[in-house]
Short mmCIF file of C-alpha atoms and ligand atoms in Angstrom, two decimals:
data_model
loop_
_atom_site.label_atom_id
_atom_site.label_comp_id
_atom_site.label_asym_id
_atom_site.label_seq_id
_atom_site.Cartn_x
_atom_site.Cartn_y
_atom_site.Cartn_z
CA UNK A 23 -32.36 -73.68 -109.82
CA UNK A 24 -35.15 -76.60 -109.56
CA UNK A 25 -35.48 -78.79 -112.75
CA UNK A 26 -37.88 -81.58 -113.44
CA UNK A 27 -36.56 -84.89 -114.52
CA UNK A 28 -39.62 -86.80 -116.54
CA UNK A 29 -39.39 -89.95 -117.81
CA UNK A 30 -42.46 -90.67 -120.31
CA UNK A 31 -44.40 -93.12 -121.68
CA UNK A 32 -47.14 -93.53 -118.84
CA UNK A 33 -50.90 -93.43 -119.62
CA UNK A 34 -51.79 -90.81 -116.96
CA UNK A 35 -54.64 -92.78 -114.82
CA UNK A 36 -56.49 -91.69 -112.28
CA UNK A 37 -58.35 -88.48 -109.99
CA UNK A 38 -56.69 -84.72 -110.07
CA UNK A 39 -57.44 -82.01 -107.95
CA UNK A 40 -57.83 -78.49 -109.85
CA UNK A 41 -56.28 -75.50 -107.15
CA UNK A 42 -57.88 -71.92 -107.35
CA UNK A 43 -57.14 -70.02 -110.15
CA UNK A 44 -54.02 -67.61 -109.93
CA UNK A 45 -55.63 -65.58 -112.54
CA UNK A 46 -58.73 -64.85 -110.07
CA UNK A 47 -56.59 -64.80 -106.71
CA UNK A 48 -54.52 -61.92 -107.69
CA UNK A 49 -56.85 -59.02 -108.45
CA UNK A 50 -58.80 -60.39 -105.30
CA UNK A 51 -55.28 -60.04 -103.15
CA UNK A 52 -55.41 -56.64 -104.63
CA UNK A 53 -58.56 -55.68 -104.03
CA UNK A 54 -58.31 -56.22 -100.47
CA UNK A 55 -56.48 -53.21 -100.25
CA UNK A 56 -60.17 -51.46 -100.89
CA UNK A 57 -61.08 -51.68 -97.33
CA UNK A 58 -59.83 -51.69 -93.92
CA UNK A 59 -62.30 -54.40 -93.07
CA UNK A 60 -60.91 -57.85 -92.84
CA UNK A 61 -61.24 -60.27 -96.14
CA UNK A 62 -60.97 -64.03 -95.88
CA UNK A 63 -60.39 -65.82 -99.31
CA UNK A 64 -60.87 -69.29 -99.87
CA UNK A 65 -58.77 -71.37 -102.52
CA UNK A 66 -56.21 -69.04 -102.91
CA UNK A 67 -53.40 -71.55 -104.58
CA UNK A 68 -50.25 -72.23 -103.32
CA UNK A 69 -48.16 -70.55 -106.16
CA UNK A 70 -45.12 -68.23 -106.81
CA UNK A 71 -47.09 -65.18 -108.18
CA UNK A 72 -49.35 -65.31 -105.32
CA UNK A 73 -46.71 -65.10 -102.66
CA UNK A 74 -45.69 -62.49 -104.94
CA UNK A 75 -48.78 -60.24 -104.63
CA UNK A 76 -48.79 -61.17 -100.92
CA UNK A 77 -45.71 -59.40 -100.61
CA UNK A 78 -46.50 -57.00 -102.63
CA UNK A 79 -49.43 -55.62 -100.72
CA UNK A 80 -48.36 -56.03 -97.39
CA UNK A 81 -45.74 -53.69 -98.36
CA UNK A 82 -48.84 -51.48 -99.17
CA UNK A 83 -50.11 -51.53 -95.85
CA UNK A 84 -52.03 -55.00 -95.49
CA UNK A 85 -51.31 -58.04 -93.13
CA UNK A 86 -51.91 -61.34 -94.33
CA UNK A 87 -52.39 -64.69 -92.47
CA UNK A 88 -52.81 -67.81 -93.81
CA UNK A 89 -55.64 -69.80 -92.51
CA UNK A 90 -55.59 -73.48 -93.90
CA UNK A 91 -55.98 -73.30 -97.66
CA UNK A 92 -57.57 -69.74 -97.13
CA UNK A 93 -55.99 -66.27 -96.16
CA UNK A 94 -57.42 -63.49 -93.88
CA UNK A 95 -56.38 -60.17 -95.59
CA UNK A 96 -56.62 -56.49 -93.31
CA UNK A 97 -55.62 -53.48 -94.47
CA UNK A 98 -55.96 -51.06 -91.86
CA UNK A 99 -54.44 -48.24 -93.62
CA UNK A 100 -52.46 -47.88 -96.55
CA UNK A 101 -48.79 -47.04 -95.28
CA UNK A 102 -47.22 -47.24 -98.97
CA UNK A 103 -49.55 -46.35 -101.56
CA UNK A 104 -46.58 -47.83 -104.05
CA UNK A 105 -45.44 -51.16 -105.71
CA UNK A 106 -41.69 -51.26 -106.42
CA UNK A 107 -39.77 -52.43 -109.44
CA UNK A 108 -37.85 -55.39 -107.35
CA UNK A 109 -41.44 -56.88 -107.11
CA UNK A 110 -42.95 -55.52 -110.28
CA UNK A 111 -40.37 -56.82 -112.58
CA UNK A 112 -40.90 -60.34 -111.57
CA UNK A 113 -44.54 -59.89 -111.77
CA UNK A 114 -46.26 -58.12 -114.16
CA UNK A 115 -49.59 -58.33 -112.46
CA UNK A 116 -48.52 -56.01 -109.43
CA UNK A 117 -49.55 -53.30 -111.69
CA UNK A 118 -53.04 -54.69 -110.41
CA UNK A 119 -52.72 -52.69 -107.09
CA UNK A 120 -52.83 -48.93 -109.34
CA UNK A 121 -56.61 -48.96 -109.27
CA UNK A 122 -57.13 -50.02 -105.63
CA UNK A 123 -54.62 -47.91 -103.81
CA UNK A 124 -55.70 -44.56 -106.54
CA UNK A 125 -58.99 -45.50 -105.23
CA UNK A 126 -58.75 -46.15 -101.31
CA UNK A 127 -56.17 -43.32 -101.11
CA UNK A 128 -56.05 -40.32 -104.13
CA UNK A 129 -52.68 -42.11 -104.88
CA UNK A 130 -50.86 -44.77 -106.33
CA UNK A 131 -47.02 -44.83 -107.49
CA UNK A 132 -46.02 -48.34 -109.30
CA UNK A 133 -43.40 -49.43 -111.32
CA UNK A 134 -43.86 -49.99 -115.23
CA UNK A 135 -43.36 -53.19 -116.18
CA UNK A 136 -40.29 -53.83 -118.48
CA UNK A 137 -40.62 -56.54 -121.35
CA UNK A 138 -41.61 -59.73 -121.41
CA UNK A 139 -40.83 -62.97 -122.79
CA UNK A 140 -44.43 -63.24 -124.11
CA UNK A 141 -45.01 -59.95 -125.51
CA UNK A 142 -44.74 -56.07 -125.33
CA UNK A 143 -47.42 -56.43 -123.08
CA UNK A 144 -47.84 -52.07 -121.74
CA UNK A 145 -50.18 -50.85 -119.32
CA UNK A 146 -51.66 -48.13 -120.96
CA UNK A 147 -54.77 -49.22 -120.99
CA UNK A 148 -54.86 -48.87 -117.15
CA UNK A 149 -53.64 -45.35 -117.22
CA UNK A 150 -55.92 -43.93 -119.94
CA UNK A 151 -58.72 -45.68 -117.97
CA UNK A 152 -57.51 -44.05 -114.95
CA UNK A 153 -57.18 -40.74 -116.64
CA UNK A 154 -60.90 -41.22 -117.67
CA UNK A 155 -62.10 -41.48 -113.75
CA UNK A 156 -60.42 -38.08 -112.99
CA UNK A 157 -56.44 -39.02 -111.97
CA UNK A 158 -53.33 -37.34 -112.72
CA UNK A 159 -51.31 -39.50 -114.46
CA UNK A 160 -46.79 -38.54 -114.82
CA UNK A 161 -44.62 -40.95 -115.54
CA UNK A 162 -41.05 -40.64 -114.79
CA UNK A 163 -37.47 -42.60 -113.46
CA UNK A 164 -39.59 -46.28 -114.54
CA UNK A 165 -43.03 -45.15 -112.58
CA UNK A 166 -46.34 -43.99 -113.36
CA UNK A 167 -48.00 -41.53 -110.81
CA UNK A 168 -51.46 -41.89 -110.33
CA UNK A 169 -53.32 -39.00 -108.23
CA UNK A 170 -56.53 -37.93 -107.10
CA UNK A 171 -56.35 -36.07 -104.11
CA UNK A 172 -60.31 -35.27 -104.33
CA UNK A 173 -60.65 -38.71 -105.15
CA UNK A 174 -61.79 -40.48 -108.61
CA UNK A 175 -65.12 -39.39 -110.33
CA UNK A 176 -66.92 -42.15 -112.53
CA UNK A 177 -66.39 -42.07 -116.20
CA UNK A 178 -67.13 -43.84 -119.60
CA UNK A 179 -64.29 -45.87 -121.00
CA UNK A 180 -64.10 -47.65 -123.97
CA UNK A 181 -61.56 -49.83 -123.89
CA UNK A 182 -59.41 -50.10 -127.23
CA UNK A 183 -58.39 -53.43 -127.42
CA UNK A 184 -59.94 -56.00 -124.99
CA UNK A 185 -57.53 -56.47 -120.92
CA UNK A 186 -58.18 -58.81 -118.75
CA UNK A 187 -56.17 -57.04 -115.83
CA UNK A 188 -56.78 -53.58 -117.86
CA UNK A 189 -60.82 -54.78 -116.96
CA UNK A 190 -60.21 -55.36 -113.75
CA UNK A 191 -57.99 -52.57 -112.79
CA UNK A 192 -60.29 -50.06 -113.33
CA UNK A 193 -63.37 -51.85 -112.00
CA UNK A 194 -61.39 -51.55 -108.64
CA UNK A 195 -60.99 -48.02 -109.35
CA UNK A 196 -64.34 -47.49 -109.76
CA UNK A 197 -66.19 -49.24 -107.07
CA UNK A 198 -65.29 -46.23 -104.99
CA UNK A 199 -65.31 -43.34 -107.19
CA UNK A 200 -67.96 -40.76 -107.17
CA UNK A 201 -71.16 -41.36 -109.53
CA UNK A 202 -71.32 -44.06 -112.70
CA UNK A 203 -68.83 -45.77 -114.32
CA UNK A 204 -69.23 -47.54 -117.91
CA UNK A 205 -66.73 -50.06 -118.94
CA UNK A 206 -67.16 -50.87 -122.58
CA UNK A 207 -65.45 -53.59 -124.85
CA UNK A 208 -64.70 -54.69 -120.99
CA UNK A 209 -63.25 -58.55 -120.79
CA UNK A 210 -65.86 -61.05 -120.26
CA UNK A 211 -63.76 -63.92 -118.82
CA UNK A 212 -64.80 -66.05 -115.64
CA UNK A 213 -61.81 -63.79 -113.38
CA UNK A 214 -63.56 -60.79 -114.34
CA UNK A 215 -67.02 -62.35 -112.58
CA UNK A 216 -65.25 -63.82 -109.78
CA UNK A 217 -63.50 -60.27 -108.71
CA UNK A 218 -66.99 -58.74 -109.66
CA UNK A 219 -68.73 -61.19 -107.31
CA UNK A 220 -65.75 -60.57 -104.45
CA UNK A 221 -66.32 -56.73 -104.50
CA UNK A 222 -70.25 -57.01 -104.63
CA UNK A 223 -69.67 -58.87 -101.33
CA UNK A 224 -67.56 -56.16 -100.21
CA UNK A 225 -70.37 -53.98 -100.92
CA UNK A 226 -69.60 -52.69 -104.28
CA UNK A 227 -72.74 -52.10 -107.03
CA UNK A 228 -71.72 -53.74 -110.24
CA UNK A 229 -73.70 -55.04 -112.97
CA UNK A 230 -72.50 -56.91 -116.25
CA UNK A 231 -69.58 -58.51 -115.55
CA UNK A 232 -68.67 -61.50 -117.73
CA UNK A 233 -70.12 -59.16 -120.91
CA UNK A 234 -68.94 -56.69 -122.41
CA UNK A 235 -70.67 -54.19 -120.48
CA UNK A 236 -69.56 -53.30 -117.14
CA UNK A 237 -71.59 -50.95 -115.16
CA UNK A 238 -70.41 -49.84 -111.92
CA UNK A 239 -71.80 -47.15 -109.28
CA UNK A 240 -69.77 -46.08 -107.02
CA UNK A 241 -69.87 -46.25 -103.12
CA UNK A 242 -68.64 -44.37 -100.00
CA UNK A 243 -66.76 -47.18 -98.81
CA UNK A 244 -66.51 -51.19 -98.94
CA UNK A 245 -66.68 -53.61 -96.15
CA UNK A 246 -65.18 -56.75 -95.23
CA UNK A 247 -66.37 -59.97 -96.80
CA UNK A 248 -65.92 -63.77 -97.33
CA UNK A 249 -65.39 -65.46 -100.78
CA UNK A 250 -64.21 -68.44 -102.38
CA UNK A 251 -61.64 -68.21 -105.57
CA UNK A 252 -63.44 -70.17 -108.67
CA UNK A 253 -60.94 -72.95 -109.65
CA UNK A 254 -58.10 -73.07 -112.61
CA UNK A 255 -59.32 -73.30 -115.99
CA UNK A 256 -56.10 -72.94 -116.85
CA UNK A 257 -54.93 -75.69 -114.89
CA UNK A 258 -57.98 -77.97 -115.28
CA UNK A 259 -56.68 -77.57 -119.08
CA UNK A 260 -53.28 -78.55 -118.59
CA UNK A 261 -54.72 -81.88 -116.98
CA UNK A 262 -57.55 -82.58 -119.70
CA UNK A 263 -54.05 -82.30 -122.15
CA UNK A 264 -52.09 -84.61 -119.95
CA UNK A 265 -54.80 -87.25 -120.12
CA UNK A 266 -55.17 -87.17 -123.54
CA UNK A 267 -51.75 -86.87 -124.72
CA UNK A 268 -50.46 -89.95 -122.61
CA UNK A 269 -53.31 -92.15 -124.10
CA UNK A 270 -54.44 -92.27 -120.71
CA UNK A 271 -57.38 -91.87 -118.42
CA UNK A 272 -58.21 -89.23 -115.94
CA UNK A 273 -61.16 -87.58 -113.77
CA UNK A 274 -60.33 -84.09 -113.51
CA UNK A 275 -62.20 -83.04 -110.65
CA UNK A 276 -63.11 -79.70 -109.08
CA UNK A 277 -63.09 -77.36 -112.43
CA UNK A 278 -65.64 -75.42 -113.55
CA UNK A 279 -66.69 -77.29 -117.17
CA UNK A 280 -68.50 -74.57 -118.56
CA UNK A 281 -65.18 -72.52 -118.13
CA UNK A 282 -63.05 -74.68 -120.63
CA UNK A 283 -65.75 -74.94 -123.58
CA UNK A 284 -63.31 -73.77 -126.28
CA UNK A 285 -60.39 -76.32 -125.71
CA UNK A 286 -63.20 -78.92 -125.17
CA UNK A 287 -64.92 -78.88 -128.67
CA UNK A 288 -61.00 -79.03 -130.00
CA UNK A 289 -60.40 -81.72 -128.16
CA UNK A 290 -63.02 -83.97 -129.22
CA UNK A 291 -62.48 -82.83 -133.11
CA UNK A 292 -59.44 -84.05 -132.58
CA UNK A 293 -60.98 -87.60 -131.24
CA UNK A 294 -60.13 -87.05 -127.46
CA UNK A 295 -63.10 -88.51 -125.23
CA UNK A 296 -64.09 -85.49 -122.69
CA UNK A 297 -67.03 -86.44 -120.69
CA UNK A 298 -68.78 -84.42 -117.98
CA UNK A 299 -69.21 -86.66 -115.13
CA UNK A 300 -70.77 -83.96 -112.84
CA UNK A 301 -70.80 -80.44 -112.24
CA UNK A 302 -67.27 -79.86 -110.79
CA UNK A 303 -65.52 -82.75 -112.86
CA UNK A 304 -64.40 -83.96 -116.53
CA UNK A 305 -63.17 -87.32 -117.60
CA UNK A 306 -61.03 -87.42 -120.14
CA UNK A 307 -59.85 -90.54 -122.05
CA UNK A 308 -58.27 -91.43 -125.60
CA UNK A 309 -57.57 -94.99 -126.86
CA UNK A 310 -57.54 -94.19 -130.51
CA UNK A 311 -55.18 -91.81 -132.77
CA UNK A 312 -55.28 -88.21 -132.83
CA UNK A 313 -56.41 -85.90 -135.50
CA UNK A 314 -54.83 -82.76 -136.27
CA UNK A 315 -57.15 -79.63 -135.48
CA UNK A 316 -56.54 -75.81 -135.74
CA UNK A 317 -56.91 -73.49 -133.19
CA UNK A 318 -56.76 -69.74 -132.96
CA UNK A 319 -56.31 -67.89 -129.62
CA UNK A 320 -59.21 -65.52 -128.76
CA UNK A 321 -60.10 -63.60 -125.48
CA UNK A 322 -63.00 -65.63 -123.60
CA UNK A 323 -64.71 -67.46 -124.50
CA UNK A 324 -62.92 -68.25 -127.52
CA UNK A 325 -59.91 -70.57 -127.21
CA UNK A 326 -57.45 -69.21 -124.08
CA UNK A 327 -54.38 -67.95 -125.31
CA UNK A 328 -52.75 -69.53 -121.75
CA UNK A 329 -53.57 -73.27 -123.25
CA UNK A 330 -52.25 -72.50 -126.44
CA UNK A 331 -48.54 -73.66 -125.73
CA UNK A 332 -50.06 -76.98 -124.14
CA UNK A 333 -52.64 -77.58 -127.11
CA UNK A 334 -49.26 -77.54 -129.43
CA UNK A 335 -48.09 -80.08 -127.65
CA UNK A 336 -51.00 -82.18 -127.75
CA UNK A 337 -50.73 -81.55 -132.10
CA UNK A 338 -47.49 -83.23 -132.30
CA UNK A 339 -49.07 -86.24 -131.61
CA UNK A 340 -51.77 -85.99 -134.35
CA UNK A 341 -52.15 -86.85 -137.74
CA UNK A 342 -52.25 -84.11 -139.93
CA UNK A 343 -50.96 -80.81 -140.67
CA UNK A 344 -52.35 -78.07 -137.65
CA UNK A 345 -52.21 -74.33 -137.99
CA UNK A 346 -52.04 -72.46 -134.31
CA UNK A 347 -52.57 -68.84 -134.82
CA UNK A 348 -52.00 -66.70 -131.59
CA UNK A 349 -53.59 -63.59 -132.05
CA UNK A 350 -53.36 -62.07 -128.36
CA UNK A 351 -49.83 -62.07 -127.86
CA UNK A 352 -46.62 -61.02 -130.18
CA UNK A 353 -44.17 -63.60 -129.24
CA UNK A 354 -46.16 -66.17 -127.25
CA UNK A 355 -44.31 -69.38 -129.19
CA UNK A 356 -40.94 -69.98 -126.82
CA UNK A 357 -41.82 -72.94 -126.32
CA UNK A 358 -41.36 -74.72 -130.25
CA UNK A 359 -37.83 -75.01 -130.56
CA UNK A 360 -37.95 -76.77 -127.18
CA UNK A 361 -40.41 -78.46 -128.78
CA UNK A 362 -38.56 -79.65 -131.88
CA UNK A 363 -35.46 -80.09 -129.68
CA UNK A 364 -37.98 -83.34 -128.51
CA UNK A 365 -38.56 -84.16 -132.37
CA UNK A 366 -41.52 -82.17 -132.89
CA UNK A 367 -41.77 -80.58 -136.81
CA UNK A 368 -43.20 -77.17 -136.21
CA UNK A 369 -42.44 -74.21 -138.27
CA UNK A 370 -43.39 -71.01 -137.24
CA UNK A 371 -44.65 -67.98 -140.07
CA UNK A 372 -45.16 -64.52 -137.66
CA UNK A 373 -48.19 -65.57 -135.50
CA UNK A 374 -48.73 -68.87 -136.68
CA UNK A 375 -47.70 -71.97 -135.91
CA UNK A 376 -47.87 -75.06 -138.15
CA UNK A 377 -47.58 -78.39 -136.48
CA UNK A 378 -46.91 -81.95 -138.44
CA UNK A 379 -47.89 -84.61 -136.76
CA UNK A 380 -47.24 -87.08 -135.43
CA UNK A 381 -43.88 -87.36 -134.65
CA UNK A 382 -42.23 -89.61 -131.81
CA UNK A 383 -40.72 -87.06 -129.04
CA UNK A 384 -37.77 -88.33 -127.28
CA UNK A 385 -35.95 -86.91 -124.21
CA UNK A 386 -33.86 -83.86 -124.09
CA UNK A 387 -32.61 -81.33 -121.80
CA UNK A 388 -34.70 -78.32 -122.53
CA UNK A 389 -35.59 -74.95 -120.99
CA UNK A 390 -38.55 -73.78 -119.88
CA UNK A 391 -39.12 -70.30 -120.76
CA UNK A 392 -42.34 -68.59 -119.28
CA UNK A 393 -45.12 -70.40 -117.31
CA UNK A 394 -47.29 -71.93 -119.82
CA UNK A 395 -44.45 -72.64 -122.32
CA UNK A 396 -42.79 -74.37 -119.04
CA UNK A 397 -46.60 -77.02 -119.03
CA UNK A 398 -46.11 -77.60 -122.88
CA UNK A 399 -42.64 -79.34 -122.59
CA UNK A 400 -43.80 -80.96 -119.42
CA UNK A 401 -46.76 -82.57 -121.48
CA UNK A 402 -44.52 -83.55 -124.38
CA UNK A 403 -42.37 -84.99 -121.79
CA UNK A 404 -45.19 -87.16 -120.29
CA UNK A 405 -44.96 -88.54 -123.78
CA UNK A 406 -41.84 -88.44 -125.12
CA UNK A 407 -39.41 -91.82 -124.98
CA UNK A 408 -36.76 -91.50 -122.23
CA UNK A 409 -35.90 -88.37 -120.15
CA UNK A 410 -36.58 -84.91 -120.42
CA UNK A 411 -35.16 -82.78 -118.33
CA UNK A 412 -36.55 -79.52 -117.71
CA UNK A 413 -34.45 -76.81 -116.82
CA UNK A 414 -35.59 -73.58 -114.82
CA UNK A 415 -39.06 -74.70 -113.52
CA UNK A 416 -39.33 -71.78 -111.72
CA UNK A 417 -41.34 -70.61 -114.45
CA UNK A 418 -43.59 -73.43 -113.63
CA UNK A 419 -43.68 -72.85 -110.10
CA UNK A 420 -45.52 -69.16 -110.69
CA UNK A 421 -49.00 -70.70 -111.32
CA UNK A 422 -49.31 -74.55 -111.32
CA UNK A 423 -49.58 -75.67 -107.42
CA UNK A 424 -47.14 -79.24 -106.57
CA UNK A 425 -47.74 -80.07 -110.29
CA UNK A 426 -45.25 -82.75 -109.48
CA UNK A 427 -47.13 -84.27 -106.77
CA UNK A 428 -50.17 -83.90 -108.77
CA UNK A 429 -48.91 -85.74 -112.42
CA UNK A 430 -46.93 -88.33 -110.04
CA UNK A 431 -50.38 -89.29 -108.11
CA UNK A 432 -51.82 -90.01 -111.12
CA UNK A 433 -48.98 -92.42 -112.57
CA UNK A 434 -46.51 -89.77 -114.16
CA UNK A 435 -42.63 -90.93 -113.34
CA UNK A 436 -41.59 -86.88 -112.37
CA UNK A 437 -39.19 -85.48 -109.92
CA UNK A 438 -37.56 -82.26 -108.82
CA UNK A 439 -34.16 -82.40 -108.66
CA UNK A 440 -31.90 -78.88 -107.35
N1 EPU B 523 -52.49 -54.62 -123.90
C1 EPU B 523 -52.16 -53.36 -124.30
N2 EPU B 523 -52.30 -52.33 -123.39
C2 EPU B 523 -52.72 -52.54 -122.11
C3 EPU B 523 -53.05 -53.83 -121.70
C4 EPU B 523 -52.92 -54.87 -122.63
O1 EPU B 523 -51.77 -53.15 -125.44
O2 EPU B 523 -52.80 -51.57 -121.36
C5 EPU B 523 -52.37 -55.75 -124.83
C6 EPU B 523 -51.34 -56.77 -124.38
O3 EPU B 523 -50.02 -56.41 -124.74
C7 EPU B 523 -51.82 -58.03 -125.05
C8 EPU B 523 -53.33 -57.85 -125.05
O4 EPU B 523 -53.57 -56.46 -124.85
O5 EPU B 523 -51.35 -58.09 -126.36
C9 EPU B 523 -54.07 -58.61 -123.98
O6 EPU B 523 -53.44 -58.42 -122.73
P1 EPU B 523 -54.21 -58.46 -121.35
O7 EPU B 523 -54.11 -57.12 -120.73
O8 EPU B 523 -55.56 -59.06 -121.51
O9 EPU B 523 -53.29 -59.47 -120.54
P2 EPU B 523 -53.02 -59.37 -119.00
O10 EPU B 523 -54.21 -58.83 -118.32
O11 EPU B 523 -51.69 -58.72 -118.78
C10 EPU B 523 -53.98 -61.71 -118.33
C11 EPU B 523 -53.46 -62.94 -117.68
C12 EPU B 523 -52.49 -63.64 -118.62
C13 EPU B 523 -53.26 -64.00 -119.89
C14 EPU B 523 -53.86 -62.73 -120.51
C15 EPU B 523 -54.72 -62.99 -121.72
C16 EPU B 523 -53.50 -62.33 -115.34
C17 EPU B 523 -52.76 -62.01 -114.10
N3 EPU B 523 -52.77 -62.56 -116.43
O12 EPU B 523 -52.84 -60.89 -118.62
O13 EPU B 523 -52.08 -64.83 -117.97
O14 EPU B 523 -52.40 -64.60 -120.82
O15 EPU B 523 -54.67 -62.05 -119.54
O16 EPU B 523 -55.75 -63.86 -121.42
O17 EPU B 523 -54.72 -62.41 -115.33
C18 EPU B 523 -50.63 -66.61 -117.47
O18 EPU B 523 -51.36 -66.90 -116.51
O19 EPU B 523 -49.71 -67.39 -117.90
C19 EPU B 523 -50.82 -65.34 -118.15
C20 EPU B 523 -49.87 -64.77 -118.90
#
C-alpha cells in the first residue's frame, strides 16, 4: 500500500494546474451509456474512481478508448444492464448507471451500496425517483431491480432532502422517458449543469439545471456528442488551502472562480489574500497570521461539505476558537484525531467541530481514512515540523490526479514510497 512521506515547512510557491472534476466525469461516463452514438469527453482526470466507472460500464456494454487527456465512449448495445457489488462496494457512485441503463433498456440491476466511512449515505432517493417515472423497483440478495419493460413515463418528483447523484440519476432517467419530467428541491451544484449541458448536446431537452427546478422533456433517443468536463472545485480548493496554510504563494490556474465562492469569502475573513487574476485562475497568498472563522457545510452554493476536512486543517493554524458544523454528512470528521495525532486541539460535540488555534503540528505517522480526510492531513503535513507519513493514500488516489507531482512542482518536499 502507497504512503506519502511529507516533510513540511515550505511556503508553497508557484503555478498549479486544476484536472477535471471527478465529481462531473462520472455521471458523464455514465451517461454515455444513453446512446449508441459515440461520446468524446474532454478533461476526464486521471483518477481511481474514474477508472472505476470505466470499468464499470464497459462491463455494461460500452468500449472506452483513451484519446490524449480525453476518452471516446460507444455503447453499441447494452450487453449487461447490471453493476456488481465487487465494483459497487469500492465505489459508491456506480449506483450512477441505475438511471441510464433503466432508461436505454427497461432495466437496470445494481448493487446497494454497503456503509461508508463518511456516512449512512442510502440510495433511496434514486429508487423512489425511479418509482415516480413508472419502474418496478424489488430489492433482494444486496440488489435493487429496476424495470420498465414499456419504458419510463415522465413524472413529478420532489425530492426530500437535496442529492447531488440522487439529481443526476434521475435526470438521466428522464431524458428518455415518455412526456415531462419535474425535478423539484433538485441540486443546483456546477456537476449538475455540466451533465445537463453534456446531455443537451446529446440531444436531450432540459431546462433549469443549476436551480432548484429541473425540467426535462423527454426524447426518442440521444445522439453522440462532444464535451469538455468543467474543472475541480474541489481540487482548485485543496490548492487555494495549500497556499495559504504554508504561508506561501500560488496561482491556481484553470478553475472555475465563481465555483469556489463559499470557501473564498472564508478565506479572506480569515486574512488569506485570494485574488482573481483572470477568468480561469486565483492567486492566493498569506504573509500575516490567521484568524479563526466558522464554517458550516451546506449543499451549493453554500460552503462544500468535500472542503470541509481541508478548511479544518487550515483552522489549526489560526488564532481563535472555530466551530465547523457539518450538516450533510453523519460522520464526515475521520480525519481529527489524525489531526490531533499532529498536535492539533480539536474536540468534536455530534456534528460539530471546535478547533483552537493555533497550534504547532509536528510529524506523525497517520492514516488517511476517506478521500478528502486523506487532503486534510496532507495539508497539515505541508505545515507541520518534520515528517508525516501518510499511510493508505489510496484514498487519495480516488480523486486528486499526481497530487504529488503537483504539491512537489510547486516547492512541497513529498514522495510516494510502497
Ligand atoms: N441521501 C439520502 N438518500 C439518498 C441520497 C442521499 O438520505 O437517496 C443523503 C446522504 O446520506 C447524505 C445527503 O443525502 O447525507 C447528501 O448526499 P448526496 O446524495 O448529495 O451525496 P452523493 O451524491 O452520494 C456527492 C459527491 C460527494 C459529495 C456529496 C455532497 C459524487 C460522485 N459524490 O455524493 O463527493 O460529498 O455529493 O456534496 O458526486 C467526494 O468527492 O469526496 C465525495 C464524497
Amino acid at each position: 500500500m502507497d504512503k506519502f512521506a511529507i516533510q513540511g515547512g515550505v511556503p508553497l510557491a508557484g503555478a498549479v494546474q486544476v484536472s477535471g472534476a471527478k465529481n462531473s466525469a462520472l455521471p458523464a461516463l455514465a451517461a454515455c451509456l444513453l446512446t449508441g452514438e459515440p461520446v468524446i469527453l474532454h478533461r476526464i482526470p486521471r483518477v481511481r474512481d474514474i477508472r472505476t466507472m470505466q470499468k464499470l460500464i464497459e462491463s455494461c456494454g460500452a468500449s472506452t478508448k483513451a484519446i490524449g487527456g480525453a476518452v471516446r465512449v460507444q455503447t453499441a448495445e447494452i450487453v449487461s444492464p447490471e453493476a456488481p457489488y465487487d465494483l459497487v462496494k469500492t465505489m459508491r457512485a456506480s449506483s450512477l448507471v441505475l438511471g441510464p441503463l433503466a432508461a436505454r433498456c427497461g432495466r437496470a440491476r445494481v448493487s446497494l451500496p454497503g456503509g461508508c466511512a463518511i456516512g449512512a449515505r442510502p440510495i433511496d432517493l434514486h429508487l423512489a425517483g425511479l418509482e415516480h417515472l413508472g419502474a418496478r423497483i424489488r430489492q433482494e440478495h444486496g440488489y435493487v431491480e429496476a424495470e420498465a419493460p414499456n419504458g419510463l413515463q415522465g413524472g413529478f418528483i420532489h425530492f426530500d432532502r437535496i442529492t447531488v447523484t440522487g439529481t443526476e440519476d434521475l435526470m438521466m432517467a428522464a431524458v428518455l422517458a415518455e412526456g415531462e419530467t419535474v425535478l423539484e428541491n433538485a441540486a443546483r451544484e456546477p456537476e449538475v449543469a455540466d451533465l445537463a449541458e453534456l446531455l443537451t448536446r446529446m440531444g436531450a431537452r432540459i431546462e433549469g439545471a443549476g436551480t432548484s427546478t429541473i425540467r426535462i422533456r423527454g426524447v426518442k433517443r440521444l445522439h453522440g456528442a462532444e464535451h469538455t468536463i468543467i474543472p475541480d472545485r474541489i481540487e482548485a480548493g485543496t490548492f487555494l488551502i495549500a497556499g495559504a496554510i504554508t504561508g506561501g504563494e500560488l496561482l491556481v490556474k484553470g478553475c472555475v472562480p465563481e465555483h469556489l465562492g463559499a470557501l473564498i469569502v472564508k478565506m479572506r475573513q480569515a486574512g488569506v489574500d485570494v485574488a482573481q487574476e483572470s477568468e480561469s485562475s486565483l492567486r492566493v497568498r498569506r504573509t500575516g497570521r490567521l484568524t479563526a472563522v466558522d464554517a458550516t457545510t451546506e449543499e451549493h452554493p453554500g460552503f462544500a461539505t468535500d472542503l470541509q476536512a481541508q478548511y479544518m486543517a487550515l483552522m489549526t493554524q489560526a488564532e481563535g476558537i472555530s466551530f465547523i458544523t457539518e450538516t450533510i454528512f453523519e460522520n464526515r470528521f475521520m480525519h481529527v484525531l489524525e489531526l490531533v495525532r499532529m498536535g492539533a486541539s480539536i474536540r468534536t460535540e455530534g456534528r460539530q467541530a471546535i478547533v483552537a488555534g493555533p497550534r504547532e503540528l509536528t510529524g506523525a505517522g497517520v492514516i488517511a481514512s476517506d478521500l478528502r480526510a486523506s487532503a486534510s492531513l496532507v495539508l497539515a503535513a505541508l505545515v507541520a515540523r518534520g515528517e508525516t507519513v501518510i499511510d493508505r493514500v489510496y484514498h487519495i488516489d480516488r480523486g486528486y490526479e499526481k497530487i504529488e507531482q503537483k504539491l512537489g512542482k510547486v516547492g512541497a518536499r513529498i514522495r510516494r514510497a510502497a
